[in-house]
Structure formats: structure tokens, C-alpha cells
Short mmCIF file of C-alpha atoms and ligand atoms in Angstrom, two decimals:
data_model
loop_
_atom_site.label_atom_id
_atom_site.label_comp_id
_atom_site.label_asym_id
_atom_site.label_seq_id
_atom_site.Cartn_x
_atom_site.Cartn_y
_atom_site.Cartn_z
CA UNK A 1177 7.06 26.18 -0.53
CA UNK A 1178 9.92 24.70 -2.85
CA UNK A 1179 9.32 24.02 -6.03
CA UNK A 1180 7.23 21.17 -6.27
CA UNK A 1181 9.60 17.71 -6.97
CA UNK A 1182 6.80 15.61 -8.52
CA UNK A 1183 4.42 17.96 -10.64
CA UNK A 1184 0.69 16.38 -11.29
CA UNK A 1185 -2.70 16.92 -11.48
CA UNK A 1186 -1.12 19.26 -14.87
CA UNK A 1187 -3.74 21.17 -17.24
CA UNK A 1188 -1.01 20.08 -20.33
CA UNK A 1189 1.42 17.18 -20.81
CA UNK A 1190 4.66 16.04 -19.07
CA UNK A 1191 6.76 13.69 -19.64
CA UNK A 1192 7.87 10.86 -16.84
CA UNK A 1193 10.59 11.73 -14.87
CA UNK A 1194 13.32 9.76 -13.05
CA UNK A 1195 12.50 9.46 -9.02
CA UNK A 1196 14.98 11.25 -6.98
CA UNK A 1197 15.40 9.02 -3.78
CA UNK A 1198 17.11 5.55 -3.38
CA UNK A 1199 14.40 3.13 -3.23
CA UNK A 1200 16.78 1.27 -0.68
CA UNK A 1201 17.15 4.19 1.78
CA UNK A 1202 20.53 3.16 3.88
CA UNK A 1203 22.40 0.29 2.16
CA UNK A 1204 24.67 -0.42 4.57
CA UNK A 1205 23.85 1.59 7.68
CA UNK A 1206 24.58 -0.70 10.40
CA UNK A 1207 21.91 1.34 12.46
CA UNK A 1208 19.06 -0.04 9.66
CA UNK A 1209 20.16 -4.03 9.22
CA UNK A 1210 17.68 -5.95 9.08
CA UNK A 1211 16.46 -9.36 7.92
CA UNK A 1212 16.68 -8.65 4.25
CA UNK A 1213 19.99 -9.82 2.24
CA UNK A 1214 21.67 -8.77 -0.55
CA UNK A 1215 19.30 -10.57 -3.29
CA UNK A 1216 16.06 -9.39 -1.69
CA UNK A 1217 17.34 -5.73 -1.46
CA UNK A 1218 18.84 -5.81 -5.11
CA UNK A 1219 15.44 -7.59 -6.01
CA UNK A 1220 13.15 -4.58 -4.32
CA UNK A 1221 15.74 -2.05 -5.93
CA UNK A 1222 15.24 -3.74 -9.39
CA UNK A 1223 11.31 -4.78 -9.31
CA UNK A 1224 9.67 -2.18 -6.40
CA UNK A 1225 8.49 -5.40 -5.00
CA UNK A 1226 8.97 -8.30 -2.93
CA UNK A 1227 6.71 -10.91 -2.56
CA UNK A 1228 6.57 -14.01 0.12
CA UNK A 1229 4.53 -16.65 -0.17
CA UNK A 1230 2.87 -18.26 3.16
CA UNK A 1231 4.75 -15.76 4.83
CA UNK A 1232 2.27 -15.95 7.52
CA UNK A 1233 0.73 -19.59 8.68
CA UNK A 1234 -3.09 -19.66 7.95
CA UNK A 1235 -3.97 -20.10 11.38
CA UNK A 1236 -2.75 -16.56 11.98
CA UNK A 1237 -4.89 -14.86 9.57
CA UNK A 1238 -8.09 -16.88 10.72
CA UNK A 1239 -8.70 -14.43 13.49
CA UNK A 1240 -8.59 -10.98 10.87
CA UNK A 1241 -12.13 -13.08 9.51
CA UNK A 1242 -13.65 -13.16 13.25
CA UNK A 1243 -12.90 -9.44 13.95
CA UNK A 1244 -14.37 -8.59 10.31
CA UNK A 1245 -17.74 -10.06 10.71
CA UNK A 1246 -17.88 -8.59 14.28
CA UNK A 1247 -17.12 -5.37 12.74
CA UNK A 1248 -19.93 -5.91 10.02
CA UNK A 1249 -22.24 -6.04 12.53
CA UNK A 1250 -21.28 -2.31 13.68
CA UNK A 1251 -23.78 -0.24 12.19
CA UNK A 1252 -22.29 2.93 13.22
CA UNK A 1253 -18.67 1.84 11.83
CA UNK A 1254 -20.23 0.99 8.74
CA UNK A 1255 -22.14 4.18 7.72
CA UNK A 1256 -18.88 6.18 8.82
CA UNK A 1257 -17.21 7.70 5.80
CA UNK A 1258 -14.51 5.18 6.65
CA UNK A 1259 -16.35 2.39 4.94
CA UNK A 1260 -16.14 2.41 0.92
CA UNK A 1261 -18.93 1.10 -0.95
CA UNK A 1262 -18.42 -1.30 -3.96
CA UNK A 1263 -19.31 1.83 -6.40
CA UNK A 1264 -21.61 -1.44 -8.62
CA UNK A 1265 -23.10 -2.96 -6.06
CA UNK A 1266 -22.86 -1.53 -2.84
CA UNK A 1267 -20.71 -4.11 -1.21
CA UNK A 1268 -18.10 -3.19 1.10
CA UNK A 1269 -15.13 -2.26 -1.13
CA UNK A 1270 -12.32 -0.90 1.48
CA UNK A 1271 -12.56 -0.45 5.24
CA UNK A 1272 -9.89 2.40 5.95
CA UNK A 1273 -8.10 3.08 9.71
CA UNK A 1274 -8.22 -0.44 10.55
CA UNK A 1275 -5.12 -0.14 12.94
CA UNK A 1276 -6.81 2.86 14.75
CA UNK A 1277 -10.14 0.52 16.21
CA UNK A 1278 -8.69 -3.11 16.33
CA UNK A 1279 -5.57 -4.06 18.46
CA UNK A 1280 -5.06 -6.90 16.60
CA UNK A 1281 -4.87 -5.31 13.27
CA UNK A 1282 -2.43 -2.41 15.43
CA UNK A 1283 -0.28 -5.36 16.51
CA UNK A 1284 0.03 -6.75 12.94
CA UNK A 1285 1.50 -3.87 11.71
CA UNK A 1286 4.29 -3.72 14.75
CA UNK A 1287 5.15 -7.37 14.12
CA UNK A 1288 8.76 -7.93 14.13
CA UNK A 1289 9.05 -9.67 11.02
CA UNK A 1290 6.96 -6.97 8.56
CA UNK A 1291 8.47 -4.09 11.14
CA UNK A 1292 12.04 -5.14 10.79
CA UNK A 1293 12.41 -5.04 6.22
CA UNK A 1294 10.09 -2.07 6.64
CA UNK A 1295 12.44 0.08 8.51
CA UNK A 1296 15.48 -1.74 6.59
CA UNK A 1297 14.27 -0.60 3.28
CA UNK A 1298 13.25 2.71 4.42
CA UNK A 1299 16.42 3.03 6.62
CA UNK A 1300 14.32 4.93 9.81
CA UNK A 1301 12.05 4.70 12.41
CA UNK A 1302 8.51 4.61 10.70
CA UNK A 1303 4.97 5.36 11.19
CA UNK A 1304 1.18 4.05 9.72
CA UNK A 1305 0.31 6.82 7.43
CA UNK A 1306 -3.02 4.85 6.11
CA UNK A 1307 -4.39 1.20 6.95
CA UNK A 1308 -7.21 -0.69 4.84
CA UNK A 1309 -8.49 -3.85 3.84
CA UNK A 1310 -9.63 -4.25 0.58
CA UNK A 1311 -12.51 -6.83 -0.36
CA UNK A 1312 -13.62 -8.17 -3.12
CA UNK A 1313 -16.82 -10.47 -3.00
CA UNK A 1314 -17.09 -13.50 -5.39
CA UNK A 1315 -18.37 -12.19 -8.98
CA UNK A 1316 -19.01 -8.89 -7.87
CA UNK A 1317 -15.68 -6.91 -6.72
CA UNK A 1318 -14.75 -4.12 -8.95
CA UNK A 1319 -11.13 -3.80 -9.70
CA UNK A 1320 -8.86 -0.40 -9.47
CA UNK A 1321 -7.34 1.57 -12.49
CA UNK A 1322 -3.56 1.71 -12.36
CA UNK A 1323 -1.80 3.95 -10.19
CA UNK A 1324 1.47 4.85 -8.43
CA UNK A 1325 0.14 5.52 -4.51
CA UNK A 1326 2.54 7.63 -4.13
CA UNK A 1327 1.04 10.38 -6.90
CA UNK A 1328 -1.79 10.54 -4.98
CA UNK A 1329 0.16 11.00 -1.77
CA UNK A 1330 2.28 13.61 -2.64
CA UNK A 1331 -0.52 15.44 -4.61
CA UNK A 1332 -3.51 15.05 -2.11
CA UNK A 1333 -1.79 14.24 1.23
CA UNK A 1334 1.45 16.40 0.73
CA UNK A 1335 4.07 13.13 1.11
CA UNK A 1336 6.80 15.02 0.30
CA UNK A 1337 9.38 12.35 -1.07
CA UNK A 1338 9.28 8.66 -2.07
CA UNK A 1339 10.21 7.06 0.93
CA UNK A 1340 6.91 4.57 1.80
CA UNK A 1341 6.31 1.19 1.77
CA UNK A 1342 3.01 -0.69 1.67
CA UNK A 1343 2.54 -4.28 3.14
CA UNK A 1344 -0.37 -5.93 2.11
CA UNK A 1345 -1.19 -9.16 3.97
CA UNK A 1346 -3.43 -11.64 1.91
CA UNK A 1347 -6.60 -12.47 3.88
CA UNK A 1348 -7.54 -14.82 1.17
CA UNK A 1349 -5.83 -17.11 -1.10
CA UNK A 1350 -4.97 -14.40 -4.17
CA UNK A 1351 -5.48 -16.71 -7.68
CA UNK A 1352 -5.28 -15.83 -11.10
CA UNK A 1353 -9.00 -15.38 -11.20
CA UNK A 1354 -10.17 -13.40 -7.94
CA UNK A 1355 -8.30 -10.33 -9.49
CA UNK A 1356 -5.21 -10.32 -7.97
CA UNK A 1357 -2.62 -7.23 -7.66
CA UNK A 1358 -1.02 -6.54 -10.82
CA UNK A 1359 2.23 -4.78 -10.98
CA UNK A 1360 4.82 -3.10 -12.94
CA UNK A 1361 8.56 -4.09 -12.44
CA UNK A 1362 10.82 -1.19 -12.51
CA UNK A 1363 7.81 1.23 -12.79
CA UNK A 1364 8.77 2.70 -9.41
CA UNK A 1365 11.71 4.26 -10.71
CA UNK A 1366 9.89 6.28 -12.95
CA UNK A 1367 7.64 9.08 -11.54
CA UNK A 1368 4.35 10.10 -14.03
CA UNK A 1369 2.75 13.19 -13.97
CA UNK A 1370 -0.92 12.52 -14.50
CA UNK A 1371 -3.54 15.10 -15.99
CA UNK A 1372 -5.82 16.47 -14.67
CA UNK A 1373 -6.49 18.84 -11.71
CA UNK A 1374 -7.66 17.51 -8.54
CA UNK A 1375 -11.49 18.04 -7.54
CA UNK A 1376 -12.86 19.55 -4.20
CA UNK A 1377 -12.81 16.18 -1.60
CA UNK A 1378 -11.72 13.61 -4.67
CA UNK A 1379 -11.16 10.91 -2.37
CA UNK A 1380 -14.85 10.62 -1.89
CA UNK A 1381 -15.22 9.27 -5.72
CA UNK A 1382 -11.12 7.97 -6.18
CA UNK A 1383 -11.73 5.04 -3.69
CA UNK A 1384 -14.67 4.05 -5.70
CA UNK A 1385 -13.44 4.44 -8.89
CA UNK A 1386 -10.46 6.01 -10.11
CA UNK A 1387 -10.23 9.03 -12.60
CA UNK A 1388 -7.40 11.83 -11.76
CA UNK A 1389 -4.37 10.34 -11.23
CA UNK A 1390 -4.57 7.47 -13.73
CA UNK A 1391 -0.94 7.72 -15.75
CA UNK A 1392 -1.84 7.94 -19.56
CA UNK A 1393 -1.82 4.95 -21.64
CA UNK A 1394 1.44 6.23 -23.71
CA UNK A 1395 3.48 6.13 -19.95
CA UNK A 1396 1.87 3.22 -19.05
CA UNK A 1397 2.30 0.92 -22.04
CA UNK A 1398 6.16 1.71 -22.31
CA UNK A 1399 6.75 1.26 -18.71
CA UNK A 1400 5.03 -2.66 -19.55
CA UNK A 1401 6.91 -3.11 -22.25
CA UNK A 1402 10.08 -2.41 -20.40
CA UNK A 1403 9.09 -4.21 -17.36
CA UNK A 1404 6.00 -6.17 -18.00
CA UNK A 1405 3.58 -7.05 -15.39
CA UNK A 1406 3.45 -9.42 -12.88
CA UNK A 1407 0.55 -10.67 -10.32
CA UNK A 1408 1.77 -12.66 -7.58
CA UNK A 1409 -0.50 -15.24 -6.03
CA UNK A 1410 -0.47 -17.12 -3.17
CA UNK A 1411 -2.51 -18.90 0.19
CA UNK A 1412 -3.83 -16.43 2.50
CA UNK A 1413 -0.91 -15.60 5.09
CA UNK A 1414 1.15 -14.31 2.09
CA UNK A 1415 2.64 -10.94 1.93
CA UNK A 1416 3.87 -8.03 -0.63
CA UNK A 1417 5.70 -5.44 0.06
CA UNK A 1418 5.80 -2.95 -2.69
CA UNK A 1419 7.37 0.79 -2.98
CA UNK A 1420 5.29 3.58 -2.60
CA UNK A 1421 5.60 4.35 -6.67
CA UNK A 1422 5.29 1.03 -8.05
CA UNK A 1423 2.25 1.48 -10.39
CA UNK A 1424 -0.27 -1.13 -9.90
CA UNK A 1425 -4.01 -2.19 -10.60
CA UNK A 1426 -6.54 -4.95 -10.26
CA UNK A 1427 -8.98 -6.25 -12.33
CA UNK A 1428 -12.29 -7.14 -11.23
CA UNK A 1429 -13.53 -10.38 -9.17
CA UNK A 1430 -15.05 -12.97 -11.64
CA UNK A 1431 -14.60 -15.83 -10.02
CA UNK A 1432 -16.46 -17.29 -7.14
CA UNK A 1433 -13.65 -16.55 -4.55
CA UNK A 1434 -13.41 -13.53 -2.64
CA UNK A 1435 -9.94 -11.61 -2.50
CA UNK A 1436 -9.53 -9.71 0.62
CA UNK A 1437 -6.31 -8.17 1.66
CA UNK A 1438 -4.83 -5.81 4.31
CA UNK A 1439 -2.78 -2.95 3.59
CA UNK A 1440 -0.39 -1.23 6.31
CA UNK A 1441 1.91 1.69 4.76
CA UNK A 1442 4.47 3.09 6.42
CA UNK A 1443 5.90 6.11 6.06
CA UNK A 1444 9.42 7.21 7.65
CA UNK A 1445 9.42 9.70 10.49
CA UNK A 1446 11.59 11.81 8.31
CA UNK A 1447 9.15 11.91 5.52
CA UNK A 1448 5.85 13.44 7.15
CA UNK A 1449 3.18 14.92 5.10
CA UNK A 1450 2.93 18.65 4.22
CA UNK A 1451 0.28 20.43 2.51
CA UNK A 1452 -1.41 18.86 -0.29
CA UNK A 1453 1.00 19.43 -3.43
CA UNK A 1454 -1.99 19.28 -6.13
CA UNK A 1455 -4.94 19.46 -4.12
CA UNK A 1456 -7.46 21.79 -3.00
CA UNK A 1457 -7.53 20.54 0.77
CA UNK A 1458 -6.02 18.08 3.03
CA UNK A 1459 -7.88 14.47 3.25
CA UNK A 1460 -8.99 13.09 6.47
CA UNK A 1461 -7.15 11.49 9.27
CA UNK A 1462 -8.08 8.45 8.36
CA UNK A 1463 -6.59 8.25 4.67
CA UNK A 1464 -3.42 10.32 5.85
CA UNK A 1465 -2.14 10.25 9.24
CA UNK A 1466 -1.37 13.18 10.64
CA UNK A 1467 -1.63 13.36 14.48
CA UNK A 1468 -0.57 10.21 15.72
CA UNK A 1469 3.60 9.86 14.03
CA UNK A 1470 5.22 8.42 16.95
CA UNK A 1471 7.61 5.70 15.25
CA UNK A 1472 6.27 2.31 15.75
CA UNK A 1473 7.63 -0.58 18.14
CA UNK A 1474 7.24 -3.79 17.56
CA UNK A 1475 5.42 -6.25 18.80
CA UNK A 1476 5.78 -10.08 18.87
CA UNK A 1477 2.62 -12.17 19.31
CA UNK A 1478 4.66 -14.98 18.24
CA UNK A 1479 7.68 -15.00 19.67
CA UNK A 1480 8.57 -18.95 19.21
CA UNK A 1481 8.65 -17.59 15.74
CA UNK A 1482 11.25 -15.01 15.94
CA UNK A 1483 14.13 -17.36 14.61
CA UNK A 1484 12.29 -17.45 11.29
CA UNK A 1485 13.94 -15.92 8.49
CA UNK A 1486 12.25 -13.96 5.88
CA UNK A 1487 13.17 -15.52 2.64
CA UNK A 1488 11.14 -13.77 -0.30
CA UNK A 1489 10.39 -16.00 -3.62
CA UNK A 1490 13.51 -16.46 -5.35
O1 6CS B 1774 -6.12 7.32 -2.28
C1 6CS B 1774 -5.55 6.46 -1.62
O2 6CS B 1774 -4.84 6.69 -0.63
C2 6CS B 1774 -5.84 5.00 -1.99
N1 6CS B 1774 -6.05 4.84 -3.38
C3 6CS B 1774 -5.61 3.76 -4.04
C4 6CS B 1774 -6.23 3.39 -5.32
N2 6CS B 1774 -4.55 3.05 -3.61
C5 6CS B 1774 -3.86 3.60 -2.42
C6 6CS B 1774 -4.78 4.12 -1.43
O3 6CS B 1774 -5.42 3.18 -0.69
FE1 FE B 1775 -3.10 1.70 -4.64
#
């Protein structure tokens, strides 16, 4: 195997260093237009992020909430390994593989709106390489340490390059109190090795709580300073995209409203996963898709929408 691009999980110290892919993948490939203009893509490039509010109407998210609570009452789905526990108080923290059991959470994820900036920014056909919803209950839901995804990608799921996107689709309204995403502007363009070498199936303890892969305080505090953070909020129906190395967190849920979101990320064809880079052993098919990397088509279940533009927060 080549040398490794994006060393981590180190025994002694590293330095950040700079990423070494676009974050816009094909600027200007007629083949990979899409509904994005010149000030969203020069936003992503310059923040890792874009963020639109209401993006979807409220009435469209309503029917995630029936399918959850029909779900809930799967007893069989819930004891699967699938299903995260709240690590303080047992509640369900993170349901992953949601596209794999629900056609309605599949179609959200080929909808022409989301489909169309993903495969803009990432400038190819693309693929789900993991789907989850995170909750967090009223005054219980822990938060998450920051992170780049993409450090735990490359090093336990073998991603060889950064060239992913997340979309995460607010189930909730997202407030300055029901610990919304944070995020670092510019941090994407910065990869940070993190100390630290990988335990024997880590993911079963990471998705409660964080502890390898956490980018020291030092990396972290500079990369604020530079950038600081920001937390976009917004009704339910709202939607961030972020790049697969923007380092993020959330802090925990001490208000009385839950904060539930979906995540879909997708991965271009061109960027499958090898082995693990910094890991002992592959994770399962359900954090890191494997198998199933036909690229996606879309799917409308709104047509009369289709003239809509996307027009991210100015
Ligand atoms: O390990 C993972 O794949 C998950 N961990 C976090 C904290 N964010 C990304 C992803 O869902
Ligand atoms: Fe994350």
C-alpha cells in the first residue's frame, strides 16, 4: 500500500497538514453543473459548509416521525448493534443504516435537490457510504467531542481521499439550546493527525463517546481562532451540507427540546474504501458501505417542486 496520505492514530506528535484534494472537485466541468452558483461554491470552498434554512417544508419531514416510532416499536431492530445507546442514560443516541430498511429514508437521499449539489461538489456519480439519525431527548442527550469524519474514515474505514459530503436533514427545529452542530470554518482545509492508536472494534465505544480521534486542544484552538465556530439553527426541514473534514461537535441537550437529525454521506464512486489506514479491522457494513456502490439516481417525490432553486443563507 502507498504511503499513507493522512497519518493518525500516531504513538508521538504531528503537526496538521494541508488537505491535498479540491474541496470543490470539478469547477467547471460541464458534465458536474449543478444547482449551486458561484457564491455557494466559493462559500463551501471557504467555510466546508453550506447551510439552508427551511430547505425542506415541514410537512415533508412529518412522515421521518411516523416511520421512527414504528421503528421503536421493533424490538429486534432495536437490540441490533445498529442501534446506539445514549452512553448516560440509555436512550437511543444514533440509529445507523437507515437508508438500507426504510424506502422513504432511501428516497430522501436520491432526491433531486440534495442529489444534484452533492454530485456538483464532489464532481461524480456518488454512493451512501453511512446513513444515521442522531437523537437527542430533551435534558438528557449527550453531545459528541470534536472531530473531522473524515479521520475516522480514512483511519477505520480505509476512505482513501477527501472527497465526501454529509447532508444532515434537521428532523427538529435545531436552537441555540438543544445542542446544535457546531462547526469550524476553514477547518476542512486542514487535516489533524490525532494520537492515539486505534483499539480492537473502537466503533463499539466511539459512537458513544468519543476518545481516539479527538484533534488535540493546541490544533483545535488555533483552527477557532482562525476560523471561529459557528452553529447554524433553523425549523425542522433545514439542511447542512458539510465536507467530509470539517471538524465539528455538539454539546449536550439541556433544554426541553429534542434535536434529531438525519445524516446521508456520500461518497464518490471514485473514492471507495480500502483497508482500514489506522485500524486493526474493517467496521461493519452498516457504518461503511462496502457491497452495495452502485451510484445513486435520483428520485423526485415532489416533482411540482423541481423548479425550486437551492439558495443557501447568504
Ligand atoms: O464513526 C463514525 O462514522 C461516526 N462518528 C462520528 C462522531 N461522526 C461521524 C460518524 O457518524
Ligand atoms: Fe461526525
Amino acid at each position: 500500500m502507498l504511503a499513507d496520505p493522512y497519518p493518525t492514530r500516531l504513538n508521538e506528535y504531528r503537526a496538521p497538514l494541508p488537505r491535498r484534494e479540491p474541496v470543490v472537485h470539478a469547477r467547471n466541468q460541464r458534465r458536474w453543473e449543478g444547482p449551486l452558483d458561484e457564491v455557494a461554491l466559493s462559500r463551501y470552498e471557504r467555510d466546508g459548509f453550506l447551510w439552508f434554512d427551511g430547505f425542506f417544508s415541514r410537512d415533508r419531514i412529518e412522515p421521518f416521525f411516523e416511520e421512527l416510532k414504528e421503528m421503536a416499536k421493533d424490538d429486534a431492530l432495536m437490540r441490533s448493534e445498529q442501534v446506539i445507546q445514549d452512553p448516560n442514560n440509555g436512550a437511543i443516541r444514533s440509529v445507523f443504516g437507515m437508508h438500507r430498511f426504510s424506502e422513504h429514508f432511501d428516497r430522501m437521499t436520491r432526491d433531486p435537490r440534495i442529489l444534484g449539489m452533492v454530485r456538483q461538489l464532489l464532481g461524480s456519480e456518488v454512493y451512501i457510504h453511512q446513513s444515521r439519525i442522531n437523537d437527542k431527548y430533551g435534558f438528557q442527550g449527550s453531545g459528541f467531542d470534536w472531530h473531522s469524519d473524515f479521520e475516522t474514515w480514512h483511519a477505520e474505514d480505509g476512505m482513501p481521499r477527501m472527497r465526501a459530503v454529509s447532508a444532515s436533514l434537521m428532523l427538529t427545529d435545531n436552537n441555540e439550546f438543544n445542542g446544535p452542530l457546531m462547526l469550524i470554518p476553514g477547518s476542512h482545509r486542514h487535516f489533524v493527525p490525532c494520537m492515539g492508536e486505534t483499539p480492537e472494534a473502537n466503533w463499539q465505544e466511539s459512537l458513544k463517546a468519543q476518545e481516539i480521534g479527538v484533534p488535540d486542544q493546541q490544533a483545535l484552538a488555533q483552527l477557532a481562532e482562525h476560523g471561529g465556530i459557528q452553529a447554524p439553527k433553523g425549523p425542522a426541514g433545514s439542511l447542512l451540507l458539510f465536507e467530509c473534514n470539517t471538524l465539528h461537535a455538539s454539546n449536550e441537550n439541556m433544554s426541553p427540546w429534542p434535536r434529531s437529525n438525519l445524516f446521508f454521506v456520500y461518497n464518490s464512486v471514485d473514492n471507495t474504501l480500502d483497508e482500514p489506514y489506522a485500524a486493526p479491522s474493517r467496521r461493519p457494513e452498516f457504518l461503511a458501505t462496502r457491497e452495495d456502490i452502485e451510484p445513486l439516481t435520483m428520485h423526485d417525490d415532489f416533482p411540482e417542486l423541481s423548479g425550486q432553486g437551492v439558495e443557501p443563507l447568504r
